[in-house]
Amino acid sequence: MSDVEPTTEPWETSERLGRVEPSATLAIGNAAAALEADGVDVVDLSVGEPDFPTPQNVVEAGKDALDAGHTGYTSSNGVPELKRAIAEKLRGDGIDASPEEVIVTPGGKQALYETVQTLVDPGDEVVVLDPAWVSYEAMVKLAGGELTRVDTAPSFQLEPALDDLRETVTADTDLLFVNTPSNPTGAVYTDAALEAVRDIAVEHDVAVVADEIYGRITYGDVEQTSLASLDGLAERTVTINGFSKAYSMTGWRLGYLHADEAFVGEAGKLHSHSVSCATNFVQRAGIEALRETDDTVREMVDAFETRRDLVVDTLADAGVDVSVPDGAFYAMLPVDDDDQTWAEAAIEEAHVATVPGNAFGAPGYARISYAASEDDFGRRSTGCLSTTSCSARGSFSSGRDEHGRVSKTTTGDSDEEARIVTTEGVLGGAPRIADRRIGVLTIYELVEGRGLDPTTVADRFDPPVASVYRALAYYYENPREMESVRRARAAAVEGVRERIARRNRPEGVAGGAVGD
Ligand SMILES: Cc1ncc(COP(=O)(O)O)c(C=O)c1O
């Protein structure tokens, strides 16, 4: 044994990682997992992932590629046939693309990461349109860039924000992100708005990142225009795309970037020194996806459109106006100013998981994703969603009836109600407040962990205030039992997280990040 004292903080982690936070969606994911572990049926509207299986012909192409031995490295920027198919697809979108101008990446996220690392130096100014997808900010901060935000709320369209954009983008701006159709708003920007963006970018000599990963998912007559197809933007735009959303291939990890050869030469250095190349047989499956899935993609988009209509109608019936999304599979629900607390209450009380708007730079909103299965969505979430929306811009103040629907309950402070009980099969047999599905551990965490006072907990989560005090007393009186409840719950949460991650995926395929 050495005499050296073990340190409690063994890693001196980089200053750059200190600039970014873990995903804000994690808290909601954890709360959803904890409830599911307790046997509660959670309606998950938080996940940005289509629930459809990958089209069968694409799966077969992947298997055939494996059988044919396509398991080695490929050339770093991608297999020539896939780069040709990508260039063809981009030419179909009006972009004058050649295969040499493409880098195939493990997911669109990696294409974005490489783009930011290629273009952004410490202190560089990057402009994003809020609400913006969560990872832009983290990527820019990791590169040392400074973010400036232009707000598009409440319409989420670009026209009303153009004056702000004109004022914000100056000769000091280095990069502008445009994501259309947008995550999290579902907005598809008009050609007129994109032309105005072009004029601003050209005037101030700014590079543009066009994140078009939802480009094939638009509804009705609405179509998305590729920024790089506009005169003046081709030479200053990096187009980002991927296979996750349109082809339901999230776990395959396949995406790409397109820009001129000068950019690709520089970004290619980073690409080859980091990932070497995207997975060989996955790239072969990507060729099939681009060339042979038009009908399947149309069916999936039709299904998303049906769900979009269901969401919008349900909310309209409940008197909540949302900006109708024309693309992607998200909508922004106006909620309480404190959207974080609102989303936590929505999950705790109505058992509906959403992502708080602050994660996207849009406090006062919650993002709902309608990528969930139609059956699941239609059958279970409609009631919850309208209940949720009824409480939009207000806080939850109701309990659930025997059908799982939210209903008002009369509360009183009698000793009878302040009892703590355990019942096999309810909350995993953990101690809870009599006649309520709220556990002693949850009460303790709300009061001691989140700093809510017992009256607020009683108001917001329904149990009588006397029961809240009784639960706290029970917690302190039974430390051993509570420790084992905590451990059992942590294990169950882990199990549920695994299950959520595996849902809709073939056996043995690991899951992705919740909330993208
Ligand atoms: C706007 C946007 N861009 C890029 C990505 C990256 O997707 P992937 O890395 O799965 O291709 C996502 C994923 O959610 C997204 O929403």
XYZ file of C-alpha atoms and ligand atoms in Angstrom:
532
model
C 0.000 0.000 0.000
C 1.311 3.439 -0.835
C 1.229 6.211 1.761
C -0.411 8.574 -0.699
C -3.838 9.711 0.497
C -6.539 8.718 -2.028
C -8.142 11.817 -3.423
C -11.906 12.149 -3.536
C -11.737 13.962 -6.882
C -9.384 11.905 -9.027
C -10.094 13.629 -12.336
C -9.034 17.105 -13.227
C -11.567 17.415 -16.005
C -11.193 19.937 -18.807
C -12.365 23.503 -18.420
C -14.296 23.084 -21.671
C -16.555 20.390 -20.210
C -17.289 22.658 -17.272
C -19.050 24.976 -19.746
C -21.830 22.508 -20.545
C -24.610 21.000 -18.490
C -25.953 17.498 -18.719
C -29.190 17.290 -20.675
C -32.070 19.159 -19.025
C -34.336 16.387 -20.228
C -32.701 13.956 -17.834
C -34.770 14.980 -14.805
C -37.991 14.255 -16.674
C -36.594 10.973 -17.981
C -35.678 9.965 -14.433
C -39.088 10.905 -13.078
C -40.799 8.928 -15.874
C -38.594 5.919 -15.185
C -39.280 6.131 -11.425
C -43.037 6.135 -12.045
C -42.862 3.271 -14.518
C -40.811 1.362 -11.976
C -43.721 1.858 -9.585
C -46.043 0.306 -12.153
C -47.549 3.592 -13.381
C -48.541 3.807 -17.040
C -46.590 6.831 -18.253
C -47.564 8.528 -21.513
C -44.217 9.479 -22.949
C -44.420 12.573 -25.155
C -40.794 13.457 -24.518
C -38.912 11.261 -26.945
C -37.753 12.641 -30.288
C -37.637 9.268 -31.936
C -40.040 7.676 -34.444
C -41.575 4.483 -33.081
C -41.620 2.783 -36.491
C -39.224 -0.057 -37.166
C -36.518 0.647 -39.744
C -37.946 -0.257 -43.193
C -37.468 -3.978 -43.751
C -35.566 -3.609 -47.042
C -33.049 -1.371 -45.269
C -32.615 -3.965 -42.501
C -32.090 -6.632 -45.173
C -29.526 -4.460 -46.940
C -27.638 -4.108 -43.646
C -27.714 -7.883 -43.083
C -26.619 -8.581 -46.647
C -23.737 -6.164 -46.206
C -22.661 -8.017 -43.065
C -22.910 -11.368 -44.837
C -20.903 -9.964 -47.721
C -18.134 -9.067 -45.270
C -18.497 -5.284 -45.278
C -17.070 -5.056 -41.801
C -13.764 -3.260 -42.276
C -12.944 0.456 -42.310
C -14.218 2.396 -45.294
C -12.559 5.430 -46.803
C -12.842 8.083 -44.162
C -15.471 10.319 -45.758
C -17.705 7.375 -46.680
C -18.193 4.622 -49.258
C -18.290 6.092 -52.783
C -21.689 4.594 -53.634
C -23.341 6.165 -50.580
C -21.711 9.528 -51.247
C -23.050 9.298 -54.803
C -26.559 8.514 -53.502
C -26.344 11.446 -51.069
C -25.187 13.823 -53.800
C -28.127 12.626 -55.964
C -30.553 13.264 -53.099
C -29.131 16.751 -52.536
C -29.318 17.558 -56.241
C -32.992 16.588 -56.012
C -33.275 19.291 -53.331
C -31.748 21.838 -55.699
C -28.231 21.771 -54.237
C -25.414 21.546 -56.748
C -23.690 18.655 -54.920
C -20.967 16.212 -55.894
C -19.840 13.106 -53.931
C -16.486 14.769 -53.101
C -18.373 17.415 -51.134
C -19.906 14.913 -48.687
C -18.713 13.486 -45.371
C -20.700 10.525 -44.057
C -20.832 10.581 -40.260
C -22.105 8.408 -37.405
C -25.339 10.422 -37.042
C -26.289 13.975 -37.921
C -25.086 14.990 -34.457
C -21.501 14.110 -35.340
C -21.837 16.064 -38.605
C -22.921 19.100 -36.561
C -20.145 18.589 -34.039
C -17.512 18.418 -36.774
C -18.963 21.507 -38.437
C -18.799 23.567 -35.251
C -15.286 22.354 -34.467
C -14.230 23.255 -37.993
C -15.669 26.774 -37.985
C -15.785 28.093 -34.421
C -12.809 29.494 -32.486
C -12.894 30.713 -28.886
C -14.801 34.003 -28.738
C -16.520 33.567 -32.121
C -20.144 34.673 -32.267
C -22.747 32.103 -33.249
C -26.398 33.042 -33.721
C -29.227 30.568 -33.100
C -32.966 30.971 -33.571
C -34.759 30.209 -30.323
C -36.301 27.827 -29.470
C -33.333 25.790 -30.676
C -32.429 22.136 -30.452
C -30.590 21.400 -27.196
C -27.197 20.361 -28.562
C -26.359 23.496 -30.589
C -25.560 25.436 -27.450
C -23.415 22.659 -25.979
C -21.489 22.215 -29.230
C -20.771 25.936 -29.538
C -19.690 26.208 -25.908
C -17.397 23.208 -26.257
C -15.683 25.053 -29.108
C -15.396 28.196 -26.945
C -17.881 30.170 -29.067
C -20.339 32.743 -27.752
C -24.029 32.196 -28.413
C -26.459 34.953 -29.345
C -30.137 34.067 -29.460
C -32.920 35.466 -31.595
C -36.337 34.570 -30.226
C -39.087 33.391 -32.602
C -41.745 32.838 -29.901
C -44.729 32.939 -29.842
C -45.353 32.348 -33.578
C -42.159 30.296 -34.014
C -42.059 31.565 -37.591
C -39.091 33.422 -38.964
C -40.785 36.453 -40.579
C -41.695 38.212 -37.318
C -38.147 37.640 -36.045
C -36.354 38.942 -39.153
C -35.883 42.489 -37.822
C -34.277 41.084 -34.686
C -32.118 38.833 -36.818
C -31.030 41.800 -38.970
C -30.023 43.682 -35.834
C -28.262 40.721 -34.280
C -26.173 39.492 -37.197
C -23.252 41.821 -37.809
C -19.802 41.679 -39.324
C -18.703 40.153 -35.997
C -20.981 37.147 -36.447
C -19.248 34.003 -37.637
C -21.979 31.417 -37.905
C -25.770 31.199 -38.055
C -27.796 28.045 -37.349
C -31.047 27.482 -39.241
C -33.059 24.348 -38.485
C -36.063 23.796 -40.705
C -38.334 21.933 -40.074
C -37.510 22.820 -36.506
C -36.961 20.784 -33.404
C -38.641 21.742 -31.045
C -41.341 23.857 -32.765
C -42.197 21.926 -35.936
C -42.062 25.228 -37.864
C -41.093 25.075 -41.536
C -39.680 28.414 -42.629
C -41.094 30.010 -45.778
C -39.006 30.651 -48.890
C -39.380 34.396 -48.363
C -37.954 34.096 -44.835
C -35.069 31.932 -46.034
C -34.276 34.434 -48.776
C -34.124 37.136 -46.123
C -31.733 34.953 -44.137
C -29.647 34.583 -47.277
C -29.479 38.360 -47.718
C -28.392 38.843 -44.107
C -25.743 36.100 -44.352
C -24.352 37.439 -47.619
C -24.331 41.058 -46.436
C -22.279 40.216 -43.347
C -20.276 37.363 -44.843
C -21.579 34.822 -42.349
C -21.426 31.022 -42.705
C -24.708 29.118 -42.296
C -25.416 25.693 -40.846
C -28.626 24.355 -42.401
C -29.853 21.497 -40.226
C -32.381 19.780 -42.500
C -32.670 16.467 -40.681
C -36.498 16.707 -40.618
C -36.635 17.852 -44.254
C -38.694 14.907 -45.486
C -41.215 15.197 -42.654
C -43.594 17.979 -43.735
C -47.398 18.030 -43.925
C -50.051 18.972 -46.424
C -48.717 21.187 -49.217
C -45.826 22.454 -47.149
C -42.367 21.631 -48.462
C -39.009 22.478 -47.022
C -36.547 24.440 -49.150
C -32.860 23.663 -48.759
C -30.899 26.771 -47.880
C -27.940 25.759 -50.037
C -30.254 25.736 -53.068
C -30.612 29.537 -52.815
C -28.316 31.709 -54.899
C -25.618 33.161 -52.713
C -25.916 30.527 -49.985
C -24.387 27.512 -51.721
C -20.821 28.652 -51.099
C -21.356 29.560 -47.427
C -23.680 26.781 -46.217
C -22.970 23.471 -44.533
C -26.023 21.252 -45.011
C -26.622 18.689 -42.270
C -28.825 15.667 -42.679
C -29.219 12.138 -41.352
C -31.154 8.914 -41.500
C -32.528 8.818 -37.934
C -35.789 10.638 -38.409
C -36.992 10.163 -41.996
C -36.020 6.481 -42.201
C -36.539 5.598 -38.537
C -32.886 4.650 -38.165
C -31.928 6.367 -34.886
C -29.794 3.519 -33.556
C -27.931 2.901 -36.799
C -26.118 6.196 -36.321
C -25.833 7.515 -39.837
C -25.790 11.106 -41.066
C -23.828 13.420 -43.331
C -22.710 16.913 -44.075
C -22.369 18.678 -47.390
C -20.333 21.781 -48.178
C -17.771 22.806 -50.752
C -14.548 20.846 -51.112
C -12.480 23.406 -49.185
C -14.671 22.903 -46.107
C -14.785 19.133 -46.537
C -10.974 19.035 -46.724
C -10.682 20.726 -43.318
C -13.597 18.956 -41.586
C -12.313 15.672 -43.026
C -9.153 15.996 -40.901
C -11.241 16.102 -37.738
C -13.438 13.290 -39.016
C -10.549 10.950 -39.781
C -8.781 11.674 -36.481
C -11.930 11.126 -34.402
C -14.323 8.526 -35.814
C -12.223 7.279 -38.776
C -15.422 6.500 -40.684
C -19.089 5.640 -40.216
C -19.827 1.931 -39.768
C -19.273 0.058 -43.008
C -22.401 -2.139 -43.265
C -24.567 0.715 -41.948
C -23.403 2.879 -44.829
C -24.526 0.150 -47.260
C -27.966 0.109 -45.627
C -28.018 3.891 -46.069
C -27.788 3.489 -49.865
C -30.951 1.362 -49.781
C -32.675 3.896 -47.514
C -31.974 6.768 -49.903
C -32.931 4.940 -53.052
C -35.684 2.440 -52.177
C -37.915 3.720 -49.399
C -40.088 6.445 -50.902
C -43.366 4.612 -50.225
C -42.456 3.655 -46.668
C -41.323 7.178 -45.840
C -44.593 8.548 -47.235
C -46.559 6.132 -45.000
C -44.619 7.202 -41.928
C -45.088 10.889 -42.721
C -48.828 10.292 -43.231
C -48.979 8.661 -39.807
C -47.158 11.620 -38.223
C -49.609 13.970 -39.896
C -52.558 12.057 -38.411
C -50.961 12.327 -34.982
C -50.231 16.015 -35.516
C -53.918 16.602 -36.267
C -54.905 14.635 -33.172
C -52.623 16.731 -30.976
C -53.761 20.036 -32.415
C -57.474 19.099 -32.277
C -57.217 17.769 -28.739
C -55.552 20.941 -27.565
C -57.990 23.152 -29.472
C -60.910 21.297 -27.831
C -59.318 22.065 -24.485
C -59.075 25.743 -25.439
C -55.316 25.767 -25.905
C -53.947 27.365 -29.050
C -50.685 26.002 -30.268
C -48.730 27.174 -33.262
C -49.612 24.401 -35.727
C -46.491 22.477 -36.692
C -45.996 21.964 -40.440
C -43.163 19.505 -40.064
C -41.029 17.288 -37.797
C -43.029 15.649 -34.966
C -43.019 18.240 -32.219
C -45.265 20.990 -30.906
C -44.718 23.616 -28.249
C -47.381 23.768 -25.581
C -47.745 27.078 -23.726
C -47.528 26.265 -20.013
C -46.581 27.878 -16.727
C -43.795 30.492 -16.673
C -41.882 27.997 -14.568
C -41.960 25.312 -17.239
C -39.522 23.073 -15.357
C -41.847 22.758 -12.360
C -44.825 22.443 -14.707
C -43.211 19.542 -16.575
C -42.271 17.853 -13.298
C -45.850 18.257 -12.078
C -47.172 16.932 -15.403
C -45.163 13.779 -15.022
C -45.838 13.322 -11.305
C -49.501 14.041 -11.481
C -50.917 13.446 -14.954
C -48.180 10.923 -15.771
C -47.423 12.669 -19.040
C -43.741 13.148 -19.882
C -42.854 16.322 -21.811
C -39.630 18.321 -22.145
C -39.539 21.734 -20.421
C -39.097 24.580 -22.910
C -36.116 26.083 -21.064
C -34.046 23.197 -22.448
C -34.564 24.826 -25.876
C -34.265 28.429 -24.723
C -38.080 28.770 -24.550
C -39.213 29.122 -20.946
C -42.976 29.057 -20.518
C -43.433 26.186 -22.974
C -43.166 22.412 -22.949
C -42.218 20.389 -25.999
C -44.431 17.457 -26.856
C -43.349 14.860 -29.358
C -45.969 12.963 -31.311
C -43.484 10.443 -32.626
C -45.058 7.995 -30.136
C -47.051 5.068 -31.540
C -50.483 5.937 -32.853
C -52.210 3.327 -30.756
C -50.409 4.417 -27.621
C -50.950 8.044 -28.445
C -54.567 7.828 -29.533
C -55.769 5.409 -26.903
C -53.967 6.654 -23.850
C -52.658 10.123 -24.270
C -55.651 12.008 -25.604
C -57.304 12.244 -22.210
C -54.067 12.999 -20.425
C -53.028 15.544 -23.005
C -56.228 17.510 -22.817
C -56.070 17.325 -19.048
C -52.515 18.545 -19.242
C -53.450 21.322 -21.584
C -56.391 22.323 -19.404
C -53.757 23.060 -16.846
C -51.578 24.876 -19.345
C -50.473 28.246 -17.981
C -51.590 27.005 -14.585
C -50.336 24.426 -12.152
C -51.642 20.946 -11.611
C -54.064 20.674 -8.752
C -55.821 17.409 -9.193
C -55.571 13.698 -8.456
C -56.299 10.673 -10.641
C -59.491 8.647 -10.610
C -59.690 4.878 -10.897
C -59.459 5.091 -14.686
C -56.172 6.938 -14.480
C -57.826 10.198 -15.503
C -57.118 13.312 -13.569
C -59.950 14.353 -11.277
C -60.400 16.669 -8.352
C -60.376 15.010 -4.957
C -61.619 16.445 -1.712
C -58.831 16.828 0.721
C -59.041 16.942 4.459
C -56.627 16.762 7.302
C -58.144 13.972 9.343
C -55.877 11.509 11.170
C -57.405 8.771 9.058
C -56.022 10.392 5.895
C -52.641 10.971 7.494
C -51.998 7.216 7.719
C -49.002 5.636 6.008
C -49.737 2.242 4.469
C -48.010 -0.380 2.372
C -49.851 -2.529 -0.154
C -48.333 -5.270 -2.229
C -48.390 -4.297 -5.889
C -48.911 -0.575 -5.219
C -45.764 1.557 -5.647
C -43.782 -1.682 -5.454
C -44.988 -2.216 -1.856
C -43.234 0.935 -0.634
C -44.766 3.019 2.175
C -47.208 5.593 0.847
C -49.949 7.928 1.986
C -53.234 6.051 2.528
C -55.658 6.459 -0.399
C -52.991 8.134 -2.521
C -50.377 6.830 -4.948
C -47.707 9.078 -3.569
C -44.876 7.429 -1.660
C -43.091 8.540 1.489
C -39.819 8.678 -0.441
C -41.324 10.992 -3.073
C -42.663 13.311 -0.371
C -39.247 13.371 1.276
C -37.563 14.165 -2.064
C -40.006 16.944 -2.868
C -39.523 18.600 0.511
C -35.863 17.924 1.286
C -34.522 17.447 -2.225
C -36.421 20.128 -4.147
C -36.913 22.453 -1.198
C -40.719 22.674 -1.558
C -42.545 23.445 1.636
C -45.114 20.845 2.785
C -48.074 23.119 2.011
C -46.880 23.553 -1.598
C -46.483 19.793 -1.895
C -50.003 19.335 -0.554
C -51.415 21.929 -2.961
C -49.575 20.699 -5.969
C -49.665 16.951 -5.475
C -52.984 16.581 -3.710
C -52.324 14.805 -0.361
C -53.606 16.580 2.753
C -50.901 18.635 4.401
C -51.116 16.510 7.555
C -50.232 13.486 5.422
C -47.180 15.261 4.074
C -45.929 15.859 7.621
C -46.816 12.290 8.574
C -44.830 10.975 5.590
C -41.789 13.054 6.581
C -41.995 11.780 10.140
C -42.282 8.214 8.826
C -39.192 8.752 6.680
C -37.076 9.835 9.663
C -38.504 7.185 11.991
C -37.668 4.301 9.618
C -34.210 4.977 8.176
C -33.384 1.344 7.364
C -36.650 0.653 5.604
C -36.356 3.896 3.621
C -32.803 3.058 2.597
C -33.948 -0.270 1.194
C -36.912 1.426 -0.575
C -34.450 3.869 -2.107
C -32.186 1.040 -3.275
C -35.073 -1.000 -4.685
C -36.327 2.042 -6.550
C -32.903 2.835 -7.988
C -32.643 -0.752 -9.259
C -36.162 -0.629 -10.696
C -35.471 2.734 -12.336
C -32.352 1.294 -13.957
C -34.410 -1.647 -15.225
C -37.089 0.631 -16.617
C -34.568 2.930 -18.276
C -33.154 -0.124 -20.026
C -36.645 -1.165 -21.083
C -37.526 2.304 -22.345
C -34.282 2.383 -24.287
C -35.035 -0.990 -25.845
C -38.665 -0.278 -26.628
C -39.394 -0.775 -30.321
C -35.903 -1.984 -30.941
C -34.915 -5.487 -31.920
C -33.393 -7.639 -29.161
C -29.858 -6.730 -28.283
C -29.779 -3.271 -29.829
C -28.886 -0.590 -27.307
C -30.976 2.535 -26.926
C -30.301 6.233 -27.502
C -30.675 9.453 -25.595
C -34.130 10.420 -24.409
C -35.378 13.838 -25.347
C -33.499 14.579 -28.568
C -32.560 19.237 -34.983
C -31.745 17.996 -34.884
N -30.563 17.948 -35.513
C -29.788 16.865 -35.456
C -30.156 15.752 -34.729
C -29.221 14.577 -34.692
O -29.792 13.361 -35.036
P -28.919 12.066 -35.299
O -27.599 12.260 -34.643
O -29.703 10.946 -34.691
O -28.776 11.916 -36.781
C -31.375 15.759 -34.038
C -31.781 14.630 -33.203
O -32.698 14.667 -32.438
C -32.196 16.907 -34.136
O -33.385 16.965 -33.529
